[in-house]
mmCIF file of C-alpha atoms and ligand atoms in Angstrom:
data_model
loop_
_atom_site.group_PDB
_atom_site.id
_atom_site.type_symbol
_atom_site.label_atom_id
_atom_site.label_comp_id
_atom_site.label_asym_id
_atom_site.label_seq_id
_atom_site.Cartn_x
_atom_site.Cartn_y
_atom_site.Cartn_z
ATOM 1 C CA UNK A 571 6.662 -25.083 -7.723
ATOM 2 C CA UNK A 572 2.681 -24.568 -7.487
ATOM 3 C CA UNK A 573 1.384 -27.042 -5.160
ATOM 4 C CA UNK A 574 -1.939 -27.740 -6.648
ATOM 5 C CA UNK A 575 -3.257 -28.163 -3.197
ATOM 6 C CA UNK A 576 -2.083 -24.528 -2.205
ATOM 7 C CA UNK A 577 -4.238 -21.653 -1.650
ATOM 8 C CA UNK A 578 -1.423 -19.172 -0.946
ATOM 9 C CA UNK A 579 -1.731 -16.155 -3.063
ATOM 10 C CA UNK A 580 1.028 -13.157 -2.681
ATOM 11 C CA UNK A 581 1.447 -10.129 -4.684
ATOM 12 C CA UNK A 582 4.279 -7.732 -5.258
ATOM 13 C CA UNK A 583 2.945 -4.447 -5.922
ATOM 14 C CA UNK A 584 5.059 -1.584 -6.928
ATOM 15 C CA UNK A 585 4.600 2.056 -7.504
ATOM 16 C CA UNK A 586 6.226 2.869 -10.768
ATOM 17 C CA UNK A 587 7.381 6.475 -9.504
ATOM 18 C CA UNK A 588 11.128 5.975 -10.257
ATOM 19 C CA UNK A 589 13.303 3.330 -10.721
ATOM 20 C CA UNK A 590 13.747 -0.052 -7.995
ATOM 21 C CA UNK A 591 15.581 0.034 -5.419
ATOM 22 C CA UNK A 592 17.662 -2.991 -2.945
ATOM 23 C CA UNK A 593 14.976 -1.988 -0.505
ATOM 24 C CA UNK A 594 12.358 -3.092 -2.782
ATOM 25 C CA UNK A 595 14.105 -6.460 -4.318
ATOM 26 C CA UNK A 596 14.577 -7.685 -0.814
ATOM 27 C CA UNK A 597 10.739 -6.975 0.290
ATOM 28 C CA UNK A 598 10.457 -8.659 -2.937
ATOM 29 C CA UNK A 599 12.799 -12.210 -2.481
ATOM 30 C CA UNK A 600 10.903 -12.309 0.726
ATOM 31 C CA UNK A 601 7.399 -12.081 -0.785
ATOM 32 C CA UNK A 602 8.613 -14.658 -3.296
ATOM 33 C CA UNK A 603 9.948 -17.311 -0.821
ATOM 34 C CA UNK A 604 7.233 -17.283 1.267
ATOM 35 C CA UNK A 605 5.088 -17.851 -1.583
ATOM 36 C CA UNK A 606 7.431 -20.361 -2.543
ATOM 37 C CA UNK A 607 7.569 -22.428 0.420
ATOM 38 C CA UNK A 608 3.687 -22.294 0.690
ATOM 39 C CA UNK A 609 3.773 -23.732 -3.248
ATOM 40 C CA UNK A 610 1.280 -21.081 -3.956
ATOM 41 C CA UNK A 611 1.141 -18.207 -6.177
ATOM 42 C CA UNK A 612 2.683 -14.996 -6.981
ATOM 43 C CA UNK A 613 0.802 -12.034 -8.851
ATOM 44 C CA UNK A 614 2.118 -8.464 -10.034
ATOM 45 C CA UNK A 615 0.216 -5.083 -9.151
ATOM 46 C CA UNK A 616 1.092 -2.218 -10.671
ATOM 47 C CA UNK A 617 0.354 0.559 -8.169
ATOM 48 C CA UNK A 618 -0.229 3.106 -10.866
ATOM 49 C CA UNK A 619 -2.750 5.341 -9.063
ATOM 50 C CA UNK A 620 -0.857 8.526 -8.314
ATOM 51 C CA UNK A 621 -0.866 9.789 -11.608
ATOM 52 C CA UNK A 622 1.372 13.222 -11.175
ATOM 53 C CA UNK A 623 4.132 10.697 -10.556
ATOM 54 C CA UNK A 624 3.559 7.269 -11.974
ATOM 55 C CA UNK A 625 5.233 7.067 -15.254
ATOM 56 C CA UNK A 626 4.695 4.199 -17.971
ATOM 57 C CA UNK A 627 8.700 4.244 -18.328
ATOM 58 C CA UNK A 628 8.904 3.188 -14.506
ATOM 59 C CA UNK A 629 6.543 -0.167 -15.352
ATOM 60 C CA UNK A 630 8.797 -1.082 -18.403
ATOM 61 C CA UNK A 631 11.313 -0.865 -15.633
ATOM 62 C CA UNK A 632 10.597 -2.423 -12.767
ATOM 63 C CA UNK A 633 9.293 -5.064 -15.067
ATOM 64 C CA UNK A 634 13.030 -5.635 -16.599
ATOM 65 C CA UNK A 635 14.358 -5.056 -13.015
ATOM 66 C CA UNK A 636 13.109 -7.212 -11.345
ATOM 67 C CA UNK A 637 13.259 -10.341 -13.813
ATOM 68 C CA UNK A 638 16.885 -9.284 -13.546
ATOM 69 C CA UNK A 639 16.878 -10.148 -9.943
ATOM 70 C CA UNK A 640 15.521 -13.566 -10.291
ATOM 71 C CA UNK A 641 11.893 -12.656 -9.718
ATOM 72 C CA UNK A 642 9.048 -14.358 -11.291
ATOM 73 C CA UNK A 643 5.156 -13.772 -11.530
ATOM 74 C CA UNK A 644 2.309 -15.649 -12.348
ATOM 75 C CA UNK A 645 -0.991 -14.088 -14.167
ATOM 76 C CA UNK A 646 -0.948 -11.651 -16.183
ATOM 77 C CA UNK A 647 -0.159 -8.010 -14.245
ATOM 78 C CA UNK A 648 -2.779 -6.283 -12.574
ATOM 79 C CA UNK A 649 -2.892 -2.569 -13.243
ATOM 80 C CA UNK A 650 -4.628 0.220 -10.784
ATOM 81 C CA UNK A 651 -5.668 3.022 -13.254
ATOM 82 C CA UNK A 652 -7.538 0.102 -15.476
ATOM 83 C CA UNK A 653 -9.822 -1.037 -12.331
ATOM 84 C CA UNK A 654 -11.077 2.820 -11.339
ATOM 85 C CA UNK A 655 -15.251 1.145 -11.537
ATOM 86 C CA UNK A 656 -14.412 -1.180 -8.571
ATOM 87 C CA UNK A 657 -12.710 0.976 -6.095
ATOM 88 C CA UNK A 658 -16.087 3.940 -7.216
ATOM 89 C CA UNK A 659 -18.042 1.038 -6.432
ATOM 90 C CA UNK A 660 -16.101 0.132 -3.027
ATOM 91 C CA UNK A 661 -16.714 3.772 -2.152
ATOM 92 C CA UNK A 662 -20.424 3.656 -3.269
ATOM 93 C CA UNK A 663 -20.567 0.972 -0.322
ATOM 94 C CA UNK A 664 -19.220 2.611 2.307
ATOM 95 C CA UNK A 665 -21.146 6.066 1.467
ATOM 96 C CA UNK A 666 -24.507 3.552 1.733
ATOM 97 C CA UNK A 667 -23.693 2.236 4.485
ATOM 98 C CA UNK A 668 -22.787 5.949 6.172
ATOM 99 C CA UNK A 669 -19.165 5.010 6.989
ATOM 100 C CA UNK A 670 -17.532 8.270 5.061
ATOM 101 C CA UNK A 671 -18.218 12.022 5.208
ATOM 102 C CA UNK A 672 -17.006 14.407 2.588
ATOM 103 C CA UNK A 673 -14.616 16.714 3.798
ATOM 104 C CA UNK A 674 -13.178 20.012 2.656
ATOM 105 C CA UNK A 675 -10.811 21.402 4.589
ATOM 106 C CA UNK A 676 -7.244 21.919 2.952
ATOM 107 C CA UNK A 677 -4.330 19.956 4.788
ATOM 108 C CA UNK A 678 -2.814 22.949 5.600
ATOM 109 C CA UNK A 679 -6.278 23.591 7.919
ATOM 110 C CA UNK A 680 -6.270 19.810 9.123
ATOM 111 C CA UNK A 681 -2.344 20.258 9.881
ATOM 112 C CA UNK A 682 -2.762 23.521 11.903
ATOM 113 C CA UNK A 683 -5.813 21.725 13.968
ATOM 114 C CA UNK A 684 -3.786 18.088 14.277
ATOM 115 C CA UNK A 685 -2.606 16.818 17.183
ATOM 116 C CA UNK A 686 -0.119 14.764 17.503
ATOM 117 C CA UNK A 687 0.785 11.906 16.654
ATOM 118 C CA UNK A 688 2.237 12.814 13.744
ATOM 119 C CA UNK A 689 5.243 11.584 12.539
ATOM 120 C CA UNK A 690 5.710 13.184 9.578
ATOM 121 C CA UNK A 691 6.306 9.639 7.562
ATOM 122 C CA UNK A 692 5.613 8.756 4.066
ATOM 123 C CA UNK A 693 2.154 7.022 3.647
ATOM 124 C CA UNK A 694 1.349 8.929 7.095
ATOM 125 C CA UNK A 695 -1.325 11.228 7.645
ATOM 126 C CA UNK A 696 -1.758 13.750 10.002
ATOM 127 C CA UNK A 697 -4.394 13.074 12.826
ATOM 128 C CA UNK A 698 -7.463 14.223 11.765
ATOM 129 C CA UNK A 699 -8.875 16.801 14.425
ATOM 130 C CA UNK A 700 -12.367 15.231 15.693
ATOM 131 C CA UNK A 701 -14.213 18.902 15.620
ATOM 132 C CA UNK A 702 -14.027 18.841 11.484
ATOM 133 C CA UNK A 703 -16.591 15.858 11.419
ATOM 134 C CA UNK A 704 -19.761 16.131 10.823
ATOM 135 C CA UNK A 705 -22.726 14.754 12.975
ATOM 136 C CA UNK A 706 -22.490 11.108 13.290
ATOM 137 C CA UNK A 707 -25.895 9.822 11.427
ATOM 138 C CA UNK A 708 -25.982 13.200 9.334
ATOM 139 C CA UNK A 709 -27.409 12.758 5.776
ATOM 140 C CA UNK A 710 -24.435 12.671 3.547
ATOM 141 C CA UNK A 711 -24.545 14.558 0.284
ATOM 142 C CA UNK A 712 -24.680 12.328 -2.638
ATOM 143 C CA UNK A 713 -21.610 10.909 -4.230
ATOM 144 C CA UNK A 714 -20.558 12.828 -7.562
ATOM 145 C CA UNK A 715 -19.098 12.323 -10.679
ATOM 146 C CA UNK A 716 -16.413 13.224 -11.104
ATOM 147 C CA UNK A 717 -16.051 13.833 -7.211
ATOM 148 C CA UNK A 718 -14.533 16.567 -6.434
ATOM 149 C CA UNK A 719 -14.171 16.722 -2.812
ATOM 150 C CA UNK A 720 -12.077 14.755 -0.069
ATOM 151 C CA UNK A 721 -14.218 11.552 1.499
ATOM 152 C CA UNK A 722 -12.846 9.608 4.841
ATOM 153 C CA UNK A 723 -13.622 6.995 6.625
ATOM 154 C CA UNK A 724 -14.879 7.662 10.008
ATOM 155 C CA UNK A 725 -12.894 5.634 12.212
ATOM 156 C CA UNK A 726 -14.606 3.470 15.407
ATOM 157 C CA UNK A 727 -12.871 6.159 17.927
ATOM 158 C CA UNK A 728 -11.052 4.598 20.858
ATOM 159 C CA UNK A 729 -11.626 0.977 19.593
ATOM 160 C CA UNK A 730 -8.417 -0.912 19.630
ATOM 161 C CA UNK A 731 -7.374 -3.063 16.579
ATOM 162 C CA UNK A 732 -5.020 -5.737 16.864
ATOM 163 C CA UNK A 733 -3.539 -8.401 14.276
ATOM 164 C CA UNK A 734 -0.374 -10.422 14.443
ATOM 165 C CA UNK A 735 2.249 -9.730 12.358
ATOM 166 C CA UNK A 736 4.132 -13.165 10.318
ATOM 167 C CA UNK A 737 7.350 -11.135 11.041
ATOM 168 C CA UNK A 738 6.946 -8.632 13.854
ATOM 169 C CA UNK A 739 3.929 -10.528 15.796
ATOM 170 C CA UNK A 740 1.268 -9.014 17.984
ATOM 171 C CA UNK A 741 0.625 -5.074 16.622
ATOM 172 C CA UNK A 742 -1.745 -2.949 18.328
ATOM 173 C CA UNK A 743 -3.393 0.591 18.041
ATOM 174 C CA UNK A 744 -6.606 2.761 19.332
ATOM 175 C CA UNK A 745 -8.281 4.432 16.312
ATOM 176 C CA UNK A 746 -8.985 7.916 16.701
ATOM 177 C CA UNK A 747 -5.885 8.006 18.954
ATOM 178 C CA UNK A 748 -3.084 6.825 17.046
ATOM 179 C CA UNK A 749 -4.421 7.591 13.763
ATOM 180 C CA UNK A 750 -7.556 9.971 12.720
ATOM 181 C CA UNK A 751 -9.910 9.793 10.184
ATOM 182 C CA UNK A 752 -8.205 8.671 6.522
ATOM 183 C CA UNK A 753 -9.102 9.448 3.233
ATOM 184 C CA UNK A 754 -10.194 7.264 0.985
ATOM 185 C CA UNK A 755 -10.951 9.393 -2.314
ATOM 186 C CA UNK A 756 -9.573 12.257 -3.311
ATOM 187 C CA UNK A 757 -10.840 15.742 -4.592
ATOM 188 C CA UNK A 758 -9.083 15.244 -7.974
ATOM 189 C CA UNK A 759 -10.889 12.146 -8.441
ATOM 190 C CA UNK A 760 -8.922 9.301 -7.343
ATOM 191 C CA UNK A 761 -9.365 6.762 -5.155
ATOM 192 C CA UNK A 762 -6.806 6.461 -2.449
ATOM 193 C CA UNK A 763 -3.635 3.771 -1.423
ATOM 194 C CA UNK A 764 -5.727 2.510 1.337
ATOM 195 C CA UNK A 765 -8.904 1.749 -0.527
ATOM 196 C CA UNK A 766 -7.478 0.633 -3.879
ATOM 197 C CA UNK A 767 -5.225 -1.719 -1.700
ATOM 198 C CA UNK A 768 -8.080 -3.180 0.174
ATOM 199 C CA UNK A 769 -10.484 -3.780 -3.210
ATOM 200 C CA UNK A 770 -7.593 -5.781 -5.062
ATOM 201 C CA UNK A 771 -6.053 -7.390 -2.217
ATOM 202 C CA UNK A 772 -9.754 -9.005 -1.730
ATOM 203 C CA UNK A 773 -10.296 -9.370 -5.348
ATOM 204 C CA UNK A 774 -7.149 -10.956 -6.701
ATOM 205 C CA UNK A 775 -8.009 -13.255 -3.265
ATOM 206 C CA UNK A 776 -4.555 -12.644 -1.808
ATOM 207 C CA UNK A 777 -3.745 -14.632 1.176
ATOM 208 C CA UNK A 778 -1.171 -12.706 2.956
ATOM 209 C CA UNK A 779 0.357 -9.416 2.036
ATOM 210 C CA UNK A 780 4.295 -8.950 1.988
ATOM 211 C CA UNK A 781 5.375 -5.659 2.147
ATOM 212 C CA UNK A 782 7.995 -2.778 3.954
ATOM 213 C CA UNK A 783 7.266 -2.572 7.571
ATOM 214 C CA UNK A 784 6.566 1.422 7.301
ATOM 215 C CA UNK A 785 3.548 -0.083 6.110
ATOM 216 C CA UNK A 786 2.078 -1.227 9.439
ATOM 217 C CA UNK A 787 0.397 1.586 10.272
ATOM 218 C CA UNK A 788 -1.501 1.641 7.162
ATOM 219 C CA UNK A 789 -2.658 -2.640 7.756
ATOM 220 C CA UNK A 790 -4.875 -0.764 10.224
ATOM 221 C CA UNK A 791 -6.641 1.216 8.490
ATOM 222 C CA UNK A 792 -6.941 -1.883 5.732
ATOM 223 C CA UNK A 793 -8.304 -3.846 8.259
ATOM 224 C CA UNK A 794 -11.208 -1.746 9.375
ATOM 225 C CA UNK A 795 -11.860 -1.114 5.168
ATOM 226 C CA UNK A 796 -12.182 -5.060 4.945
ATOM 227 C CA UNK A 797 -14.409 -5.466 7.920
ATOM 228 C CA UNK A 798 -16.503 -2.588 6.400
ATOM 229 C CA UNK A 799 -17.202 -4.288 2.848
ATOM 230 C CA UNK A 800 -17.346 -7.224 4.211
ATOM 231 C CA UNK A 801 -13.753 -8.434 2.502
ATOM 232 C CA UNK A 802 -11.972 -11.240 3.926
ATOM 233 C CA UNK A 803 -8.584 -9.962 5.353
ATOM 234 C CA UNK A 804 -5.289 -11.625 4.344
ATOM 235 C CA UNK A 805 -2.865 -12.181 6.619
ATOM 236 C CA UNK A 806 0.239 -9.856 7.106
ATOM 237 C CA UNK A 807 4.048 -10.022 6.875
ATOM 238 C CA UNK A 808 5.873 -7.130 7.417
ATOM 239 C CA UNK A 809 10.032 -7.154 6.506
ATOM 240 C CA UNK A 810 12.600 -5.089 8.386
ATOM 241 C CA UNK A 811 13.341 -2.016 6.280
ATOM 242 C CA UNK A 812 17.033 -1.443 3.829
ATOM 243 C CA UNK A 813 18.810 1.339 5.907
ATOM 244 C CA UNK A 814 21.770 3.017 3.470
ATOM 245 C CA UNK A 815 25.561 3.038 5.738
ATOM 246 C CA UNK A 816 24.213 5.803 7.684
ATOM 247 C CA UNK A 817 21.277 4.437 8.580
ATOM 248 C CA UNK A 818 18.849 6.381 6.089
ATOM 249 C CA UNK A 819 15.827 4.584 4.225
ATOM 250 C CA UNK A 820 16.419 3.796 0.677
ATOM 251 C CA UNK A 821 14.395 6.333 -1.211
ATOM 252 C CA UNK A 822 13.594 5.673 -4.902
ATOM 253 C CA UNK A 823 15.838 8.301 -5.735
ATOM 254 C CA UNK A 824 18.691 7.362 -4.257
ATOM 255 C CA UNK A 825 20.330 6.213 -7.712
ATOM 256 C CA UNK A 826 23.009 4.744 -6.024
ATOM 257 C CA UNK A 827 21.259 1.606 -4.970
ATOM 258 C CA UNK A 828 18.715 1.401 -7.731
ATOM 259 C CA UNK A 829 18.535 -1.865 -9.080
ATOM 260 C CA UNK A 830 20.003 -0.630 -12.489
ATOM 261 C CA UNK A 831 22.727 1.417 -10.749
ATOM 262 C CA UNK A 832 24.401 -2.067 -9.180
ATOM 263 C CA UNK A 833 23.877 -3.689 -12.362
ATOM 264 C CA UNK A 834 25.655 -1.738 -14.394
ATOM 265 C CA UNK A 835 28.105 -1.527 -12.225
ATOM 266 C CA UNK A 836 28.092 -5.534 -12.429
ATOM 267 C CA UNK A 837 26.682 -6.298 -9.523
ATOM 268 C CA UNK A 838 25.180 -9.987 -9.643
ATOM 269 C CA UNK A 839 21.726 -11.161 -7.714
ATOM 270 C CA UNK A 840 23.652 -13.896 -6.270
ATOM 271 C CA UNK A 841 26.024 -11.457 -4.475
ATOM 272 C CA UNK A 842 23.198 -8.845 -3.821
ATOM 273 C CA UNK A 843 21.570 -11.168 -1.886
ATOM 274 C CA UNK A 844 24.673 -12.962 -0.068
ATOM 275 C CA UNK A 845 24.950 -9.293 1.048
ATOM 276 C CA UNK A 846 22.097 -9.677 3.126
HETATM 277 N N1 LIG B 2089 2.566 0.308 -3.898
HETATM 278 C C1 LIG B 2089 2.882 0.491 -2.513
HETATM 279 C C2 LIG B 2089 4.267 1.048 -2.360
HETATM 280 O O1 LIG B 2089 5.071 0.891 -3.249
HETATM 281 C C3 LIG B 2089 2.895 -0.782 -1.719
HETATM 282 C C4 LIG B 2089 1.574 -1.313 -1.526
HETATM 283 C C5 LIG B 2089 1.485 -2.523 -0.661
HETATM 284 O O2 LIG B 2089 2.366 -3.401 -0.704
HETATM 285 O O3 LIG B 2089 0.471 -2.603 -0.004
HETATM 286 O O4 LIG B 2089 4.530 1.647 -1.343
#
């Protein structure tokens, strides 16, 4: 139940690439009770951004899916690819205030000059070799439209970041050590996960973000967006990744434990989640 007196605000904010998966329903019970027990409120982002593999068939779905499951939204849902003028004003920010260069080397060239780490993960990138920056306090070109080259944000290079985790607790990095410079719009004109993240996440005033814990790396580079526009921050909760029986990360593709899959296959919520 709302508590009238509760400013909690969570999201669950999917990526309609394929179909749900258990991975994803328990991130999601998890966002839900925790908004739950703080009586606030829970929105719905549709993470439609990456448009060579979002399809509108996958919202319908995950829609369906997770009602199925026993999970329940309030507001009407927020999609990405309708809010494009905010996150090209977020960037128009950061260019003014110098905090992005334009950059045009291929990620095969950034790859072949990266150091390590990389880990090759999902929502990874490689570390982005210092020598392909420009000048620190060079004039930037001006910011085109459409844009048609790769900005980043230039991180603060050995400053270490810190936040504490609602699930993990104290996380630390270095920037420019443990990750490099990141993009935050892309050549083919889009803006990227990290900056259309940060922009919502600020303006649907979310309180604490609930996510999959191989997203810790990327709370980073959220926090140093939010300190540069001046955002307020939520807070962050990060839950244990769904390993299949050998230990693999559910992938969207593996059918077997998409949402639909079990149901058909007349699996119940209830015993879904006394699984856990
Ligand atoms: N849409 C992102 C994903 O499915 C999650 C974004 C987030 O929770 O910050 O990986």
């Amino acid at each position: 139940m709302k508590d009238p007196e509760s400013n909690y605000r969570g999201r669950l904010a999917p990526s309609p690439t394929g179909l749900l998966h258990l991975g994803h329903a328990r991130t999601f019970w998890t966002a839900q009770e925790r908004a739950r027990a703080a009586g606030g409120t829970l929105l719905l982002r549709n993470d439609d951004l990456d448009t060579a593999r979002c399809r509108p068939e996958f919202v319908t779905a995950m829609q369906e899916d997770m009602r199925w499951f026993g999970l329940d939204w309030q507001e009407p849902m927020v999609t990405q690819s309708e809010r494009i003028p905010l996150y090209r004003d977020a960037l128009a920010r950061l260019h003014a205030a110098g905090l992005i260069f334009p950059c045009s080397r291929s990620r095969r060239d950034v790859l072949a000059a990266a150091s390590a780490p990389h880990d090759g993960e999902e929502n990874d990138e490689p570390l982005y070799p210092p020598e392909f920056r420009p000048a620190a306090g060079a004039p930037l070109p001006p910011l085109t439209d459409p844009i048609a080259v790769n900005w980043r944000f230039r991180v603060p290079d050995g400053e270490v970041l810190a936040f504490t985790d609602g699930r993990f607790g104290p996380q630390q990095t270095v920037a420019g050590r443990d990750f490099g410079d990141f993009l935050v719009w892309r050549k083919d004109d889009a803006p990227s996960y990290q900056l259309a993240c940060v922009v919502d996440d600020a303006a649907m005033g979310i309180t604490e973000v609930v996510r999959g814990a191989d997203l810790i790396k990327s709370t980073f580079r959220q926090l140093l967006l939010f300190r540069a526009l001046a955002l307020p921050a939520p807070t962050f909760y990060h839950c244990p990744l769904v390993t299949d029986d050998q230990g693999a990360r559910l992938a969207k593709r593996h059918d077997a434990l998409a949402l639909r899959t079990l149901r058909e296959h007349g699996r119940t919520p209830e015993t879904l989640r006394a699984a856990w």
